[in-house]
PDB file of C-alpha atoms in Angstrom:
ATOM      1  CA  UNK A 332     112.319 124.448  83.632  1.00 89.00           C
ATOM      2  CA  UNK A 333     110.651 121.291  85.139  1.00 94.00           C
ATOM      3  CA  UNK A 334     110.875 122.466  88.781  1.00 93.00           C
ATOM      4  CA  UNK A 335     109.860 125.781  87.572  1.00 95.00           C
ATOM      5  CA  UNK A 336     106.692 124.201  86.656  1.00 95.00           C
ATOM      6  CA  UNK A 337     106.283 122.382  89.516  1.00 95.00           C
ATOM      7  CA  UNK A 338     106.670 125.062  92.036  1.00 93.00           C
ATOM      8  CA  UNK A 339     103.724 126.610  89.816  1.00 95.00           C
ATOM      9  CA  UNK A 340     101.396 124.051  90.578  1.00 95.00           C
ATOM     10  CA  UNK A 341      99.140 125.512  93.258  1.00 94.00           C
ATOM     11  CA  UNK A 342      96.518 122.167  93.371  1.00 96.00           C
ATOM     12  CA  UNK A 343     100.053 120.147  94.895  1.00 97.00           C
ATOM     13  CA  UNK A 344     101.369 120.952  98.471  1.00 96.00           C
ATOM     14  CA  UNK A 345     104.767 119.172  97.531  1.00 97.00           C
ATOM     15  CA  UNK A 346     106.028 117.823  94.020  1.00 98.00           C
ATOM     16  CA  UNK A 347     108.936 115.589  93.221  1.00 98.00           C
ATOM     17  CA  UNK A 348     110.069 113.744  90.047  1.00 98.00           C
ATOM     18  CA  UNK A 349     112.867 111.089  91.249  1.00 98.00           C
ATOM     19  CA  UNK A 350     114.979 108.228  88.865  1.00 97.00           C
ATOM     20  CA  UNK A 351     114.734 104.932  89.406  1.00 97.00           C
ATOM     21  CA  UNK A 352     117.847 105.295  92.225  1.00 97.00           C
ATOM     22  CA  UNK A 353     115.883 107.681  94.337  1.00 97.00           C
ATOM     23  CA  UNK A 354     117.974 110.946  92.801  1.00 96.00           C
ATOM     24  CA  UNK A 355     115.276 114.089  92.941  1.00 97.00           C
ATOM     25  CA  UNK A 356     115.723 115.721  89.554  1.00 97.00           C
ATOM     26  CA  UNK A 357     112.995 118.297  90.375  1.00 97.00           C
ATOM     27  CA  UNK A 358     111.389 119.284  93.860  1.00 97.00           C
ATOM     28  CA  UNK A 359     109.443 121.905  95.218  1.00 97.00           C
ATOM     29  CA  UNK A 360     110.452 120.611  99.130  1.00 96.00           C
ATOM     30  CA  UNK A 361     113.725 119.169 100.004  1.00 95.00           C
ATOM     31  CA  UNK A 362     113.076 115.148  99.875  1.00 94.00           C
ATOM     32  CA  UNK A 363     114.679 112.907 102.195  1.00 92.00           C
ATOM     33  CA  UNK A 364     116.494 110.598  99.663  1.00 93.00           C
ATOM     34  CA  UNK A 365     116.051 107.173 101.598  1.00 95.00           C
ATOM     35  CA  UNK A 366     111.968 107.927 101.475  1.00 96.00           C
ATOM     36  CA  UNK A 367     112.428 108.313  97.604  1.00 97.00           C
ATOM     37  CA  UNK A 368     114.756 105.351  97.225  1.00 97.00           C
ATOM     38  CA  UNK A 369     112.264 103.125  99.287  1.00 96.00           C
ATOM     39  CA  UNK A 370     109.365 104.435  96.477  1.00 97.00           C
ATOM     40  CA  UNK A 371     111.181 103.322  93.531  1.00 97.00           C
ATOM     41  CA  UNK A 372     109.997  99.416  95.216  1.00 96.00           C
ATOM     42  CA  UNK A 373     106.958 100.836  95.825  1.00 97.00           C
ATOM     43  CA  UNK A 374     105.263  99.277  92.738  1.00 97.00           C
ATOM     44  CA  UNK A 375     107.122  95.299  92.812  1.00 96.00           C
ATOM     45  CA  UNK A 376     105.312  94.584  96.195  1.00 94.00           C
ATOM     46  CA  UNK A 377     101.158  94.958  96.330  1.00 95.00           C
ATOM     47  CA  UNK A 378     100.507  92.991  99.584  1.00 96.00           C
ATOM     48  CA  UNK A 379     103.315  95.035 100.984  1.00 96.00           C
ATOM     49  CA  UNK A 380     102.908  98.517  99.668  1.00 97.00           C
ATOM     50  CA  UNK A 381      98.870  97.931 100.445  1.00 96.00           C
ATOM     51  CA  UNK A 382      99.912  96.783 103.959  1.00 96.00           C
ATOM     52  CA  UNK A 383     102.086  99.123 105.321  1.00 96.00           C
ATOM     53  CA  UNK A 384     101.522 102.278 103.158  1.00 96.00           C
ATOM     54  CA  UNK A 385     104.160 104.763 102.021  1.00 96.00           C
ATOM     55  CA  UNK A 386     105.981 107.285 103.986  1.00 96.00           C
ATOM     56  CA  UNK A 387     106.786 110.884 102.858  1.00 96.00           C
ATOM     57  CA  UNK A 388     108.645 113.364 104.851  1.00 95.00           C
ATOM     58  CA  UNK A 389     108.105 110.630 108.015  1.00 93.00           C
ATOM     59  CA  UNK A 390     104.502 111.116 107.356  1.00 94.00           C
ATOM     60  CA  UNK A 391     102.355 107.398 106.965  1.00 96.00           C
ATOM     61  CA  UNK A 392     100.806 107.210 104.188  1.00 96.00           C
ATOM     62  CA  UNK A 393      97.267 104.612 103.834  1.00 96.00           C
ATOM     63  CA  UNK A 394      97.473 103.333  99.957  1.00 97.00           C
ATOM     64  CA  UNK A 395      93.784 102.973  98.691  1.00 96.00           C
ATOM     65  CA  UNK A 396      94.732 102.030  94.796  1.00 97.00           C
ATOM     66  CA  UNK A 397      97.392 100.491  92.983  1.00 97.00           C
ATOM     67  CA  UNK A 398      97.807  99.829  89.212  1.00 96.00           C
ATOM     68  CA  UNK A 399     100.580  99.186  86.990  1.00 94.00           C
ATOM     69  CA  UNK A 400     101.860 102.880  86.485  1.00 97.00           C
ATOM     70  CA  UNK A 401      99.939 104.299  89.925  1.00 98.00           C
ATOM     71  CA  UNK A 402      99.652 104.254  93.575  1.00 98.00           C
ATOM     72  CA  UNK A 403      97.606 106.741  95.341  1.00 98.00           C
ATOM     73  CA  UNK A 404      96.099 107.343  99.113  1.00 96.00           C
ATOM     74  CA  UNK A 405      95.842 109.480 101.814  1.00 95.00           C
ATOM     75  CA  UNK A 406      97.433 110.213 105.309  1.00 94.00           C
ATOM     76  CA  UNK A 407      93.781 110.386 107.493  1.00 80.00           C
ATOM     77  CA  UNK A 408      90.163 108.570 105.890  1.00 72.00           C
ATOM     78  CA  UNK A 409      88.907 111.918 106.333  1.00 76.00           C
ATOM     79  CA  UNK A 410      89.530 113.995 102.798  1.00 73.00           C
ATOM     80  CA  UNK A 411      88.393 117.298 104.498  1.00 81.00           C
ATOM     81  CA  UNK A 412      91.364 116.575 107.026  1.00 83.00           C
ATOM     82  CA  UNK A 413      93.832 114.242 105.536  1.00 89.00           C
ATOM     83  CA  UNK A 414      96.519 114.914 102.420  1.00 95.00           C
ATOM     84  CA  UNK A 415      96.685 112.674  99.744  1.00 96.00           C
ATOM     85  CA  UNK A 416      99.278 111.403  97.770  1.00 97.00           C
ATOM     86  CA  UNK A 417      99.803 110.201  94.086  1.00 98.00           C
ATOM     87  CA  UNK A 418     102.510 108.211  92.606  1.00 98.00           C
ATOM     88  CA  UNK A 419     103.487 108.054  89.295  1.00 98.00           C
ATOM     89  CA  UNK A 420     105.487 105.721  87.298  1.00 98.00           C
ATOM     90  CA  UNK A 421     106.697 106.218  83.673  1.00 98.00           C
ATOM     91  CA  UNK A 422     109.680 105.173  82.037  1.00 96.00           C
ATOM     92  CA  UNK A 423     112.658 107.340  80.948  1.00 94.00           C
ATOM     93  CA  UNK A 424     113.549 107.859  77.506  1.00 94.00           C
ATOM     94  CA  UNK A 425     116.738 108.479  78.106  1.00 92.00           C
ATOM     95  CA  UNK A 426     117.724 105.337  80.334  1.00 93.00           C
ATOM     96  CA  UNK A 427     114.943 102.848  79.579  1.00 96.00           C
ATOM     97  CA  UNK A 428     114.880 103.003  83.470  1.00 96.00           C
ATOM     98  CA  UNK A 429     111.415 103.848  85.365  1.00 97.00           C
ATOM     99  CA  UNK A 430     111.186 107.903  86.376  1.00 97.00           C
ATOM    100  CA  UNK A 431     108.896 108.751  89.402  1.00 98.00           C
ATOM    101  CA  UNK A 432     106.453 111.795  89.997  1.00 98.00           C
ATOM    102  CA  UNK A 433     105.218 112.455  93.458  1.00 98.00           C
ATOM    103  CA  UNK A 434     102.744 114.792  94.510  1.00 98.00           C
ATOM    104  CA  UNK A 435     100.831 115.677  97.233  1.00 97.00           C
ATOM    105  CA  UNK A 436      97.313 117.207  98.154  1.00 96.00           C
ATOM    106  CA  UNK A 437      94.938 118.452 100.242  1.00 94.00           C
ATOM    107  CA  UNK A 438      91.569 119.575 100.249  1.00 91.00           C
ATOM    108  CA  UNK A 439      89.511 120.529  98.423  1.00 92.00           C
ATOM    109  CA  UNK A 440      91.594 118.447  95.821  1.00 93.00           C
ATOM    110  CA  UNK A 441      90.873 115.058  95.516  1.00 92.00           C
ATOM    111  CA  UNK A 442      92.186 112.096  93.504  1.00 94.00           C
ATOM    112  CA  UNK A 443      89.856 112.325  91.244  1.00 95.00           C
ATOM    113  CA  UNK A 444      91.721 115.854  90.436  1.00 96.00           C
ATOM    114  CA  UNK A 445      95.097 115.328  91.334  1.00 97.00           C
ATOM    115  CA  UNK A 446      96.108 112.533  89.544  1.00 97.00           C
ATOM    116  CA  UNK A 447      94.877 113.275  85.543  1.00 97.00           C
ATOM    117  CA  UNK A 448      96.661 116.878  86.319  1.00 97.00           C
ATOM    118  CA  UNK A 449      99.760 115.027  87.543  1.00 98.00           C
ATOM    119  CA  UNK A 450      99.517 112.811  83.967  1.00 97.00           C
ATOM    120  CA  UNK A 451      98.928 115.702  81.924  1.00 97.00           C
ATOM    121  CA  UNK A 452     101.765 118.014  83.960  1.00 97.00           C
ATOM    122  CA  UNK A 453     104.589 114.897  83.028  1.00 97.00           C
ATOM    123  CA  UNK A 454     103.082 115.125  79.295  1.00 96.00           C
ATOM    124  CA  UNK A 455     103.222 118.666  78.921  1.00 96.00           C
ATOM    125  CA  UNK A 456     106.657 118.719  80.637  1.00 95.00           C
ATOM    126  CA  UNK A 457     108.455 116.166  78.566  1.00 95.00           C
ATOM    127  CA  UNK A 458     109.071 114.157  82.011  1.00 95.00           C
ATOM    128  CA  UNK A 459     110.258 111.026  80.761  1.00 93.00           C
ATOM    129  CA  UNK A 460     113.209 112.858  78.879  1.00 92.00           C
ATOM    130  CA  UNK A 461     114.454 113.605  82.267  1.00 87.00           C
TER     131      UNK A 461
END
């Protein structure tokens, strides 16, 4: 039902909510499992994750914010051009463990869009009972 409700999201070029281990347990793209296991470390390193960025689908990712349960950015400093991403970090009911939603975006969605409809898609959705 969750990836059901992904694939409806029209705002999001790709979608993926991912355990703690890097397992997709809903997609709208096929993920490339290392990428998603080298997210889940995403949050335990600022100077590193600000550094060097994210990658997603061998695409660099610039990361312009981070905050306890959030990291977002884009691929180009030009929003007209560039996708950006948003990651999200809750914790799974079911495992205690963190759970992972990753979107991405492009224009004329910004941040300022993408990321309280990502928060209120994972409420709506029951994602942390994943």
């Amino acid at each position: 039902m969750v990836e059901e409700n992904l694939k409806q999201q029209k705002e999001w070029s790709r979608a993926v909510i991912f355990d703690h281990e890097g397992n997709a347990l809903a997609s709208t793209f096929k993920p490339n499992n290392p990428e998603l296991k080298a997210l889940t470390t995403a949050f335990a390193d600022y100077d590193k994750t600000m550094g060097y960025g994210i990658v997603i689908e061998e695409t660099p990712f610039l990361v312009h914010r981070i905050y306890d349960d959030l990291i977002y950015g884009r691929n180009e400093e030009e929003s007209e051009t560039g996708e950006g991403f948003c990651l999200y970090r809750m914790t799974s009911t079911k495992t205690q463990q963190p759970i992972f939603a990753l979107i991405t975006y492009g224009f004329p969605i910004l941040s300022a869009r993408a990321i309280p409809t990502l928060k209120q898609f994972c409420r709506d959705n029951n994602v942390t009972s994943l």
